[in-house]
Amino acid sequence: MHRRDVVIAWVAPVLLVLLAVTQIAQASTRDLTPWKGGGFGMFASTDGLNYRAVQARFLTTDEPITIAVHDFGDEQRATWRFVHAGAMPDERRVGRLVERIERAQWTVDRRVAQFDSWLPDSLVGPVVTSGGSRNDEVIMVTGVQIEVWGTFYTRGDDLLEPRLLASHTFMFGDGQ
Amino acid sequence: MDDELPERRRPGAPRTWREIRDWFADDQLEPYAGASDRSLRSASILATTLTLVILLIGPPPNTLVLTPLVAIAGLAVPGLARNRWYWLLLTGLVTIGTLSRPWLTLDNHHWLQLYWFFALFLTRFAVDADRALARTARLLVGFAFLFAATWKVISPEFLTGAFFDFTFAIDNRLGEVAASVGLQDPELTSGNRSTVSAGRRPGATPEVTDFIINERLAPWTPVMAWLTVIVEGAVAVSFLAPLKRRWAWMRDASMLVFVVATYPLAPVLGFGRLLLVMSAMQSSLRPRVRAVAYVTAFAALSLLSRRGVALEWLSDLFNVVPDADVS
């Protein structure tokens, strides 16, 4: 085989190997789900993206308020950041999700903050308002906490065991 | 030089690093060693045709409407599928479409598809494009299976059977098959799914919960796990090992066994079709045998999208009633 052909033939396989080794390293060190990232870890672990739970809450001077963080309306970019935070919950990806949370107005209904609308660029968010009878009352929030949980099953005990993979807290500068 | 002792080693066996390198670079170790250009050409035509068919029946995510049209042109215009600029266009379309989604949402076969299209374009610059593409196909399949098998070995819950216990009890795709032969209750699957979904609701505190698996299926899941690793390992070894041509049929055999054993259970058909295409490209079977084997497997795999009919038939065969006992 011509030497140039050998080099050409190896280019794509070398790319595959580089990405796959990187994926294994990230799964080991940064909790990347084995199913994603190009490392061929599908159908090997129960820790799939579909079985991970991303829980978010606004921190207030009172009780925390749960955020329905999976639903950003029609904005795909924010939804992808939610998926990324679940797939690899390092500080950078979770921080990007928090950026989108900050850019939105949220309405609290039965202690759960639901996405309402995007704030204009000039306004620093998040804006959290209470719904129901106290409609539009602004709630002071001091920060956001994001937790990502995985689901694990061990043969024999017939129990599903949730495991906290990451927990990040982001405080807002001067509250809202 | 004449008075040197005769070398006491097997003729042809490498000894120095240079000889080892040359031995591995030797075309005798390629599946197409001694194969005629015509045989290589027919493999290339088969693989590129099936690749274009994939673009028509299961295009990559977010591919523009232009992609199927370009694929049809490649099937209709003779010689177009051997043009490097044609493959540059298709590779560009597939790459833009695939990478317009965030990388952490892509499945593994989307990555493999990107590598494959990149190889289809790049090997057009080789002196012997078909031979280079055959080698690339062999290495891509080999490394993909090497990593897939490695993940299954290092994952703590795989070889114990826990992964299959979990997946049969929660994943519809596998659960349906088990239910069709009376080894699973569909209500059990949906109940388990509800349990996991509850932990994902906003504000839920994930907690340890009961998880019901089927006792009749449980003894088999460790066996399935080990068989999976053995078959995937066999594909990896046979595709990566420098086999002499007379043993190269093991690559086709291991791949076909893997496809038959895997995709009726886990119908990730895009992945299966892509593996068949790459395996066909590197295959050293006789052209007619190769075409019949791979086109049949490709068509059968595509029919699995209608596997509901087969599952109903299996249910009838095993006389499964909906409220079958699962304890």
Coordinates of C-alpha atoms in Angstrom, one line a residue:
Chain A
M1 CA 0.0 0.0 0.0
H2 CA 1.3 3.4 -0.9
R3 CA 2.6 5.4 2.2
R4 CA 0.2 8.3 1.5
D5 CA -2.7 5.8 1.3
V6 CA -1.8 4.4 4.7
V7 CA -1.8 7.9 6.3
I8 CA -5.1 8.7 4.6
A9 CA -6.6 5.4 5.8
W10 CA -5.7 6.1 9.4
V11 CA -7.0 9.7 9.7
A12 CA -10.6 8.9 10.5
P13 CA -9.8 5.9 12.9
V14 CA -7.3 8.1 14.8
L15 CA -10.0 10.8 15.2
L16 CA -12.3 8.1 16.6
V17 CA -9.7 6.9 19.0
L18 CA -8.9 10.4 20.2
L19 CA -12.5 11.3 20.9
A20 CA -13.3 8.0 22.5
V21 CA -10.3 8.2 24.9
T22 CA -11.3 11.7 25.8
Q23 CA -14.9 10.6 26.5
I24 CA -13.7 7.8 28.8
A25 CA -11.5 10.3 30.7
Q26 CA -14.4 12.8 31.0
A27 CA -16.8 10.1 32.1
S28 CA -14.2 9.1 34.8
T29 CA -13.4 12.6 36.0
R30 CA -16.4 14.9 35.1
D31 CA -19.4 12.5 35.4
L32 CA -20.1 12.5 31.7
T33 CA -22.8 9.9 31.0
P34 CA -21.2 6.8 29.3
W35 CA -23.9 6.9 26.7
K36 CA -22.9 10.2 25.2
G37 CA -19.7 11.9 23.9
G38 CA -18.6 9.5 21.2
G39 CA -16.9 6.9 23.3
F40 CA -19.3 4.0 22.4
G41 CA -20.4 3.5 26.0
M42 CA -24.0 3.0 25.0
F43 CA -25.9 -0.1 26.4
A44 CA -23.1 -0.5 29.1
S45 CA -24.4 1.5 32.1
T46 CA -27.7 2.4 33.7
D47 CA -26.4 5.9 34.1
G48 CA -28.0 7.1 30.9
L49 CA -29.1 10.6 30.2
N50 CA -32.8 9.5 30.3
Y51 CA -32.4 8.4 33.8
R52 CA -30.5 11.4 35.2
A53 CA -32.5 14.0 37.2
V54 CA -31.6 17.7 37.1
Q55 CA -33.1 19.5 40.1
A56 CA -32.8 23.2 40.4
R57 CA -34.0 25.7 43.1
F58 CA -33.9 29.4 43.8
L59 CA -32.3 30.2 47.1
T60 CA -34.2 32.8 49.0
T61 CA -34.0 34.2 52.5
D62 CA -36.9 31.9 53.3
E63 CA -37.6 28.4 51.9
P64 CA -35.9 27.5 48.5
I65 CA -38.2 27.5 45.5
T66 CA -38.1 24.6 43.1
I67 CA -37.5 25.6 39.4
A68 CA -39.1 23.7 36.6
V69 CA -35.8 23.9 34.8
H70 CA -36.6 21.4 32.1
D71 CA -39.1 23.7 30.4
F72 CA -37.9 26.9 28.7
G73 CA -40.8 27.2 26.3
D74 CA -39.7 27.1 22.7
E75 CA -36.1 28.2 23.1
Q76 CA -34.0 25.3 22.0
R77 CA -30.7 26.8 23.1
A78 CA -31.8 26.9 26.8
T79 CA -33.2 23.3 26.5
W80 CA -29.9 22.1 25.2
R81 CA -28.1 23.7 28.1
F82 CA -30.4 21.8 30.4
V83 CA -29.5 18.6 28.5
H84 CA -25.8 19.4 28.7
A85 CA -25.9 20.1 32.4
G86 CA -27.5 16.7 32.9
A87 CA -25.1 14.9 30.6
M88 CA -21.9 16.4 32.0
P89 CA -22.6 18.3 35.2
D90 CA -19.3 20.2 35.5
E91 CA -19.3 23.8 36.8
R92 CA -19.0 25.3 33.3
R93 CA -22.0 23.5 31.8
V94 CA -24.2 24.0 34.9
G95 CA -23.1 27.7 34.9
R96 CA -24.3 28.1 31.3
L97 CA -27.7 26.7 32.4
V98 CA -27.8 29.2 35.3
E99 CA -27.0 32.0 32.8
R100 CA -30.3 31.1 30.9
I101 CA -32.2 30.9 34.2
E102 CA -30.9 34.4 35.0
R103 CA -32.1 35.8 31.7
A104 CA -35.7 34.7 32.4
Q105 CA -38.8 35.8 34.3
W106 CA -40.3 33.0 36.5
T107 CA -43.7 32.7 38.0
V108 CA -44.1 30.7 41.2
D109 CA -47.1 28.4 41.3
R110 CA -47.4 26.1 44.3
R111 CA -43.8 26.6 45.3
V112 CA -42.6 25.7 41.7
A113 CA -41.1 28.5 39.5
Q114 CA -42.3 28.1 36.0
F115 CA -40.7 29.8 33.0
D116 CA -42.7 32.8 32.0
S117 CA -40.7 34.9 29.4
W118 CA -37.3 36.1 28.5
L119 CA -36.1 39.4 30.0
P120 CA -35.0 42.3 27.8
D121 CA -31.2 42.5 27.5
S122 CA -31.1 45.7 29.6
L123 CA -32.6 43.9 32.6
V124 CA -30.5 41.8 35.0
G125 CA -32.4 38.8 36.2
P126 CA -33.7 36.5 37.2
V127 CA -37.1 38.1 38.0
V128 CA -39.2 35.8 40.1
T129 CA -42.8 36.7 40.8
S130 CA -45.4 35.0 42.8
G131 CA -48.5 33.8 41.0
G132 CA -52.0 33.1 42.3
S133 CA -53.7 35.6 44.6
R134 CA -50.4 37.5 45.2
N135 CA -49.8 37.9 41.5
D136 CA -46.7 39.8 40.4
E137 CA -45.2 40.2 43.8
V138 CA -41.5 40.0 43.3
I139 CA -39.6 37.4 45.4
M140 CA -36.1 38.2 46.5
V141 CA -33.8 35.3 45.3
T142 CA -30.1 35.1 46.4
G143 CA -28.9 32.3 44.2
V144 CA -29.5 29.1 42.4
Q145 CA -28.6 25.6 43.4
I146 CA -28.4 22.8 40.8
E147 CA -28.2 19.1 41.6
V148 CA -27.7 16.3 39.1
W149 CA -28.6 12.8 40.2
G150 CA -27.9 9.5 38.5
T151 CA -29.8 6.2 38.8
F152 CA -28.0 3.0 39.7
Y153 CA -29.2 -0.5 40.2
T154 CA -27.3 -3.2 41.9
R155 CA -28.2 -6.8 41.2
G156 CA -29.7 -8.6 44.1
D157 CA -31.1 -5.9 46.3
D158 CA -33.9 -4.9 43.8
L159 CA -33.6 -1.3 44.7
L160 CA -33.0 1.8 42.6
E161 CA -30.4 3.9 44.2
P162 CA -30.1 7.6 43.3
R163 CA -26.6 9.0 43.6
L164 CA -25.8 12.7 43.7
L165 CA -23.3 13.3 40.9
A166 CA -22.9 17.0 41.2
S167 CA -24.2 20.0 43.2
H168 CA -23.4 23.6 42.3
T169 CA -24.5 26.7 44.0
F170 CA -24.4 30.1 42.2
M171 CA -25.0 33.2 44.3
F172 CA -26.3 36.4 42.7
G173 CA -24.4 39.6 43.4
D174 CA -26.9 41.7 45.2
G175 CA -30.1 39.6 45.2
Q176 CA -33.1 40.5 43.2
Chain B
M1 CA 28.2 -12.6 4.9
D2 CA 28.5 -16.1 3.5
D3 CA 29.9 -17.5 6.7
E4 CA 27.0 -16.3 8.9
L5 CA 25.0 -19.0 10.6
P6 CA 21.7 -19.8 9.0
E7 CA 18.8 -18.0 10.7
R8 CA 16.8 -20.2 13.0
R9 CA 13.4 -18.7 12.7
R10 CA 10.3 -19.2 10.8
P11 CA 10.6 -17.9 7.3
G12 CA 8.9 -14.5 7.0
A13 CA 8.6 -14.0 10.7
P14 CA 9.6 -10.4 11.7
R15 CA 12.5 -9.9 14.0
T16 CA 13.6 -6.3 13.9
W17 CA 11.4 -3.3 14.4
R18 CA 11.7 -2.5 10.7
E19 CA 10.7 -6.0 9.8
I20 CA 7.7 -5.8 12.2
R21 CA 6.6 -2.5 10.7
D22 CA 6.9 -3.9 7.2
W23 CA 5.1 -7.1 8.2
F24 CA 2.1 -5.0 9.5
A25 CA 2.2 -2.8 6.4
D26 CA 2.3 -5.8 4.2
D27 CA -0.6 -6.0 1.8
Q28 CA -0.8 -9.7 2.5
L29 CA -2.4 -8.8 5.9
E30 CA -5.1 -6.7 4.2
P31 CA -8.4 -8.3 3.5
Y32 CA -7.9 -7.5 -0.2
A33 CA -4.5 -9.1 -0.5
G34 CA -4.4 -10.5 -3.9
A35 CA -7.9 -9.4 -4.7
S36 CA -8.4 -7.9 -8.0
D37 CA -9.2 -4.3 -8.5
R38 CA -12.5 -5.5 -9.8
S39 CA -13.3 -7.1 -6.5
L40 CA -12.3 -3.9 -4.6
R41 CA -14.3 -1.9 -7.0
S42 CA -17.4 -4.0 -6.5
A43 CA -17.1 -3.6 -2.7
S44 CA -16.8 0.1 -3.1
I45 CA -19.8 0.3 -5.3
L46 CA -21.8 -1.8 -2.8
A47 CA -20.7 0.3 0.2
T48 CA -21.2 3.7 -1.4
T49 CA -24.6 2.6 -2.8
L50 CA -25.8 1.4 0.6
T51 CA -24.4 4.6 2.2
L52 CA -26.5 6.7 -0.2
V53 CA -29.6 4.6 0.6
I54 CA -29.0 5.3 4.3
L55 CA -29.2 9.0 3.5
L56 CA -32.6 8.4 1.9
I57 CA -34.2 6.1 4.5
G58 CA -32.6 7.4 7.7
P59 CA -30.8 10.7 7.2
P60 CA -28.6 12.1 9.9
P61 CA -30.2 14.7 12.3
N62 CA -30.9 18.1 10.9
T63 CA -29.8 17.3 7.4
L64 CA -31.1 19.7 4.9
V65 CA -33.7 18.7 2.3
L66 CA -30.8 19.0 -0.1
T67 CA -29.1 15.9 1.3
P68 CA -31.5 13.3 0.0
L69 CA -31.5 15.0 -3.4
V70 CA -27.7 14.8 -3.6
A71 CA -27.9 11.2 -2.5
I72 CA -30.4 10.4 -5.3
A73 CA -28.1 12.1 -7.8
G74 CA -25.3 9.9 -6.7
L75 CA -27.4 6.8 -7.2
A76 CA -28.7 7.9 -10.6
V77 CA -25.6 9.4 -12.3
P78 CA -22.9 6.8 -13.1
G79 CA -19.5 7.7 -11.8
L80 CA -20.7 10.5 -9.5
A81 CA -20.1 8.5 -6.4
R82 CA -16.5 8.2 -7.3
N83 CA -16.0 11.9 -7.5
R84 CA -14.1 13.5 -4.6
W85 CA -16.0 16.8 -4.8
Y86 CA -19.3 14.9 -4.7
W87 CA -18.2 13.4 -1.4
L88 CA -17.0 16.7 -0.1
L89 CA -20.5 18.1 -0.7
L90 CA -22.2 15.2 1.0
T91 CA -19.7 15.2 3.9
G92 CA -20.2 18.9 4.3
L93 CA -24.0 18.5 4.4
V94 CA -23.9 15.6 6.9
T95 CA -21.4 17.4 9.1
I96 CA -23.3 20.6 9.2
G97 CA -26.5 18.8 9.9
T98 CA -25.1 16.6 12.6
L99 CA -23.0 19.2 14.4
S100 CA -25.8 21.8 14.4
R101 CA -27.0 19.8 17.4
P102 CA -24.9 20.0 20.6
W103 CA -22.3 17.3 20.8
L104 CA -23.6 15.9 24.1
T105 CA -27.0 15.1 22.5
L106 CA -25.4 13.1 19.6
D107 CA -25.6 9.3 19.7
N108 CA -22.5 7.2 19.0
H109 CA -23.6 6.2 15.6
H110 CA -23.9 9.9 14.6
W111 CA -20.2 10.2 15.4
L112 CA -19.4 7.0 13.5
Q113 CA -21.3 8.3 10.5
L114 CA -19.3 11.5 10.5
Y115 CA -16.0 9.6 10.5
W116 CA -17.4 7.4 7.7
F117 CA -18.3 10.3 5.4
F118 CA -15.1 12.0 6.2
A119 CA -13.3 8.8 5.1
L120 CA -15.4 8.5 1.9
F121 CA -14.2 12.0 1.0
L122 CA -10.6 11.7 2.1
T123 CA -9.8 8.4 0.5
R124 CA -10.7 9.8 -2.9
F125 CA -7.3 11.5 -2.6
A126 CA -5.5 8.2 -2.2
V127 CA -3.5 6.5 -4.9
D128 CA -5.7 3.4 -4.5
A129 CA -8.9 4.9 -3.1
D130 CA -10.8 1.6 -2.7
R131 CA -8.0 -0.1 -0.9
A132 CA -7.6 2.8 1.5
L133 CA -11.3 3.0 2.1
A134 CA -11.4 -0.8 2.9
R135 CA -8.7 -0.3 5.5
T136 CA -10.4 2.7 7.0
A137 CA -13.7 0.8 7.2
R138 CA -12.0 -2.1 8.9
L139 CA -10.2 0.1 11.5
L140 CA -13.3 2.2 12.2
V141 CA -15.4 -0.9 13.0
G142 CA -12.6 -2.5 15.0
F143 CA -12.0 0.5 17.2
A144 CA -15.7 1.3 17.7
F145 CA -16.2 -2.3 18.9
L146 CA -13.0 -2.2 21.0
F147 CA -14.4 0.8 22.9
A148 CA -17.9 -0.6 23.1
A149 CA -16.5 -3.8 24.6
T150 CA -14.2 -1.9 26.9
W151 CA -17.0 0.2 28.3
K152 CA -19.0 -3.0 29.1
V153 CA -16.0 -4.5 30.9
I154 CA -15.2 -1.5 33.0
S155 CA -18.8 -0.7 33.8
P156 CA -19.5 -2.2 37.3
E157 CA -23.1 -3.2 36.5
F158 CA -22.7 -4.8 33.1
L159 CA -21.1 -8.2 33.6
T160 CA -23.1 -8.9 36.7
G161 CA -26.3 -8.7 34.6
A162 CA -27.6 -5.7 36.4
F163 CA -27.6 -3.5 33.3
F164 CA -29.8 -6.0 31.4
D165 CA -32.0 -6.5 34.5
F166 CA -32.5 -2.8 34.6
T167 CA -33.0 -2.3 30.9
F168 CA -35.4 -5.2 30.3
A169 CA -37.4 -3.8 33.3
I170 CA -37.6 -0.2 32.1
D171 CA -36.8 0.1 28.4
N172 CA -39.7 -0.4 26.1
R173 CA -37.6 -1.7 23.2
L174 CA -36.1 -4.6 25.1
G175 CA -39.1 -5.0 27.3
E176 CA -41.4 -5.6 24.3
V177 CA -39.3 -8.5 23.1
A178 CA -39.2 -10.1 26.5
A179 CA -42.9 -9.6 26.9
S180 CA -43.5 -11.2 23.5
V181 CA -41.9 -14.5 24.7
G182 CA -43.6 -14.3 28.1
L183 CA -40.6 -13.2 30.1
Q184 CA -41.9 -9.8 31.0
D185 CA -45.1 -8.0 31.9
P186 CA -45.6 -4.7 30.0
E187 CA -47.3 -3.3 33.1
L188 CA -44.1 -4.0 35.1
T189 CA -42.1 -2.0 32.6
S190 CA -44.4 1.0 32.7
G191 CA -44.5 0.8 36.5
N192 CA -40.8 1.0 36.7
R193 CA -40.6 3.8 34.3
S194 CA -43.1 5.8 36.4
T195 CA -40.8 5.2 39.4
V196 CA -37.8 6.7 37.6
S197 CA -39.9 9.5 36.1
A198 CA -41.1 10.5 39.6
G199 CA -37.5 11.2 40.6
R200 CA -37.1 13.5 37.7
R201 CA -40.1 15.8 38.4
P202 CA -39.2 19.3 39.6
G203 CA -38.8 19.4 43.3
A204 CA -38.7 15.6 43.7
T205 CA -36.0 14.3 46.1
P206 CA -34.6 11.2 44.5
E207 CA -34.7 8.4 47.0
V208 CA -34.1 4.7 47.2
T209 CA -37.1 2.9 45.7
D210 CA -38.1 -0.7 45.0
F211 CA -37.4 -1.9 41.5
I212 CA -39.2 -4.9 40.2
I213 CA -37.4 -7.2 37.8
N214 CA -38.7 -10.4 36.3
E215 CA -37.5 -13.4 38.2
R216 CA -37.8 -15.6 35.1
L217 CA -35.5 -13.4 33.1
A218 CA -33.0 -12.7 35.9
P219 CA -31.0 -16.0 35.5
W220 CA -30.3 -15.2 31.9
T221 CA -29.1 -11.6 32.1
P222 CA -25.5 -12.4 33.2
V223 CA -25.3 -14.9 30.4
M224 CA -26.5 -12.3 27.9
A225 CA -24.0 -9.8 29.3
W226 CA -21.1 -12.1 28.9
L227 CA -22.2 -13.2 25.4
T228 CA -22.5 -9.5 24.4
V229 CA -18.9 -8.8 25.5
I230 CA -17.7 -12.0 23.8
V231 CA -19.4 -11.1 20.5
E232 CA -18.3 -7.5 20.6
G233 CA -14.8 -8.5 21.6
A234 CA -14.7 -11.0 18.7
V235 CA -15.7 -8.2 16.2
A236 CA -13.0 -5.9 17.7
V237 CA -10.3 -8.5 17.6
S238 CA -11.1 -9.8 14.1
F239 CA -11.3 -6.4 12.6
L240 CA -8.1 -5.0 14.3
A241 CA -6.0 -8.1 14.1
P242 CA -3.8 -8.4 11.0
L243 CA -5.5 -11.5 9.7
K244 CA -4.2 -13.3 6.6
R245 CA -6.7 -13.3 3.8
R246 CA -7.8 -16.9 4.4
W247 CA -9.0 -15.9 7.9
A248 CA -10.6 -12.6 6.9
W249 CA -14.1 -14.2 6.6
M250 CA -14.2 -14.2 10.4
R251 CA -14.7 -10.4 10.2
D252 CA -17.9 -10.9 8.1
A253 CA -19.0 -13.7 10.3
S254 CA -18.6 -11.9 13.6
M255 CA -20.3 -8.8 12.3
L256 CA -23.3 -10.7 10.9
V257 CA -23.6 -12.6 14.2
F258 CA -23.5 -9.3 16.1
V259 CA -26.2 -7.8 13.9
V260 CA -28.5 -10.8 14.1
A261 CA -28.1 -11.1 17.9
T262 CA -28.4 -7.4 18.7
Y263 CA -30.8 -5.4 16.5
P264 CA -34.0 -7.4 16.9
L265 CA -33.6 -6.6 20.7
A266 CA -32.2 -3.1 20.5
P267 CA -33.4 -1.7 17.1
V268 CA -31.0 1.2 16.7
L269 CA -31.3 0.6 13.0
G270 CA -29.2 3.6 11.9
F271 CA -26.2 2.1 13.8
G272 CA -26.8 -1.4 12.4
R273 CA -27.0 -0.2 8.8
L274 CA -23.9 1.9 9.1
L275 CA -21.9 -1.1 10.5
L276 CA -23.1 -3.3 7.7
V277 CA -22.0 -0.7 5.1
M278 CA -18.5 -0.5 6.6
S279 CA -18.2 -4.2 7.0
A280 CA -19.2 -4.7 3.4
M281 CA -16.5 -2.3 2.3
Q282 CA -13.7 -4.3 4.0
S283 CA -15.2 -7.7 3.2
S284 CA -13.0 -10.1 1.3
L285 CA -15.9 -12.5 0.5
R286 CA -16.4 -13.2 -3.2
P287 CA -18.3 -10.3 -4.7
R288 CA -21.5 -12.1 -5.4
V289 CA -21.6 -13.7 -1.9
R290 CA -20.7 -10.4 -0.3
A291 CA -23.5 -8.6 -2.2
V292 CA -26.1 -11.2 -1.3
A293 CA -25.0 -11.4 2.4
Y294 CA -24.9 -7.7 3.0
V295 CA -27.9 -6.6 0.9
T296 CA -30.0 -9.2 2.6
A297 CA -28.8 -8.2 6.1
F298 CA -29.3 -4.5 5.2
A299 CA -32.9 -5.2 4.0
A300 CA -33.7 -7.4 7.0
L301 CA -32.5 -4.7 9.3
S302 CA -34.6 -2.1 7.6
L303 CA -37.6 -4.3 8.0
L304 CA -37.1 -4.3 11.7
S305 CA -38.7 -0.9 11.8
R306 CA -41.9 -3.0 11.4
R307 CA -40.9 -5.5 14.1
G308 CA -44.2 -5.0 15.9
V309 CA -45.7 -7.6 13.5
A310 CA -42.9 -10.1 14.4
L311 CA -43.5 -9.5 18.1
E312 CA -47.2 -10.1 17.8
W313 CA -46.4 -13.3 16.0
L314 CA -44.0 -14.3 18.8
S315 CA -46.6 -13.6 21.4
D316 CA -49.0 -15.9 19.5
L317 CA -46.3 -18.5 19.3
F318 CA -45.6 -18.4 23.0
N319 CA -49.3 -18.0 23.8
V320 CA -48.5 -15.0 26.0
V321 CA -51.6 -13.4 27.7
P322 CA -51.4 -9.8 28.7
D323 CA -51.8 -10.5 32.4
A324 CA -49.0 -13.1 32.6
D325 CA -47.7 -13.8 36.0
V326 CA -44.4 -12.1 36.6
S327 CA -43.6 -13.1 40.1

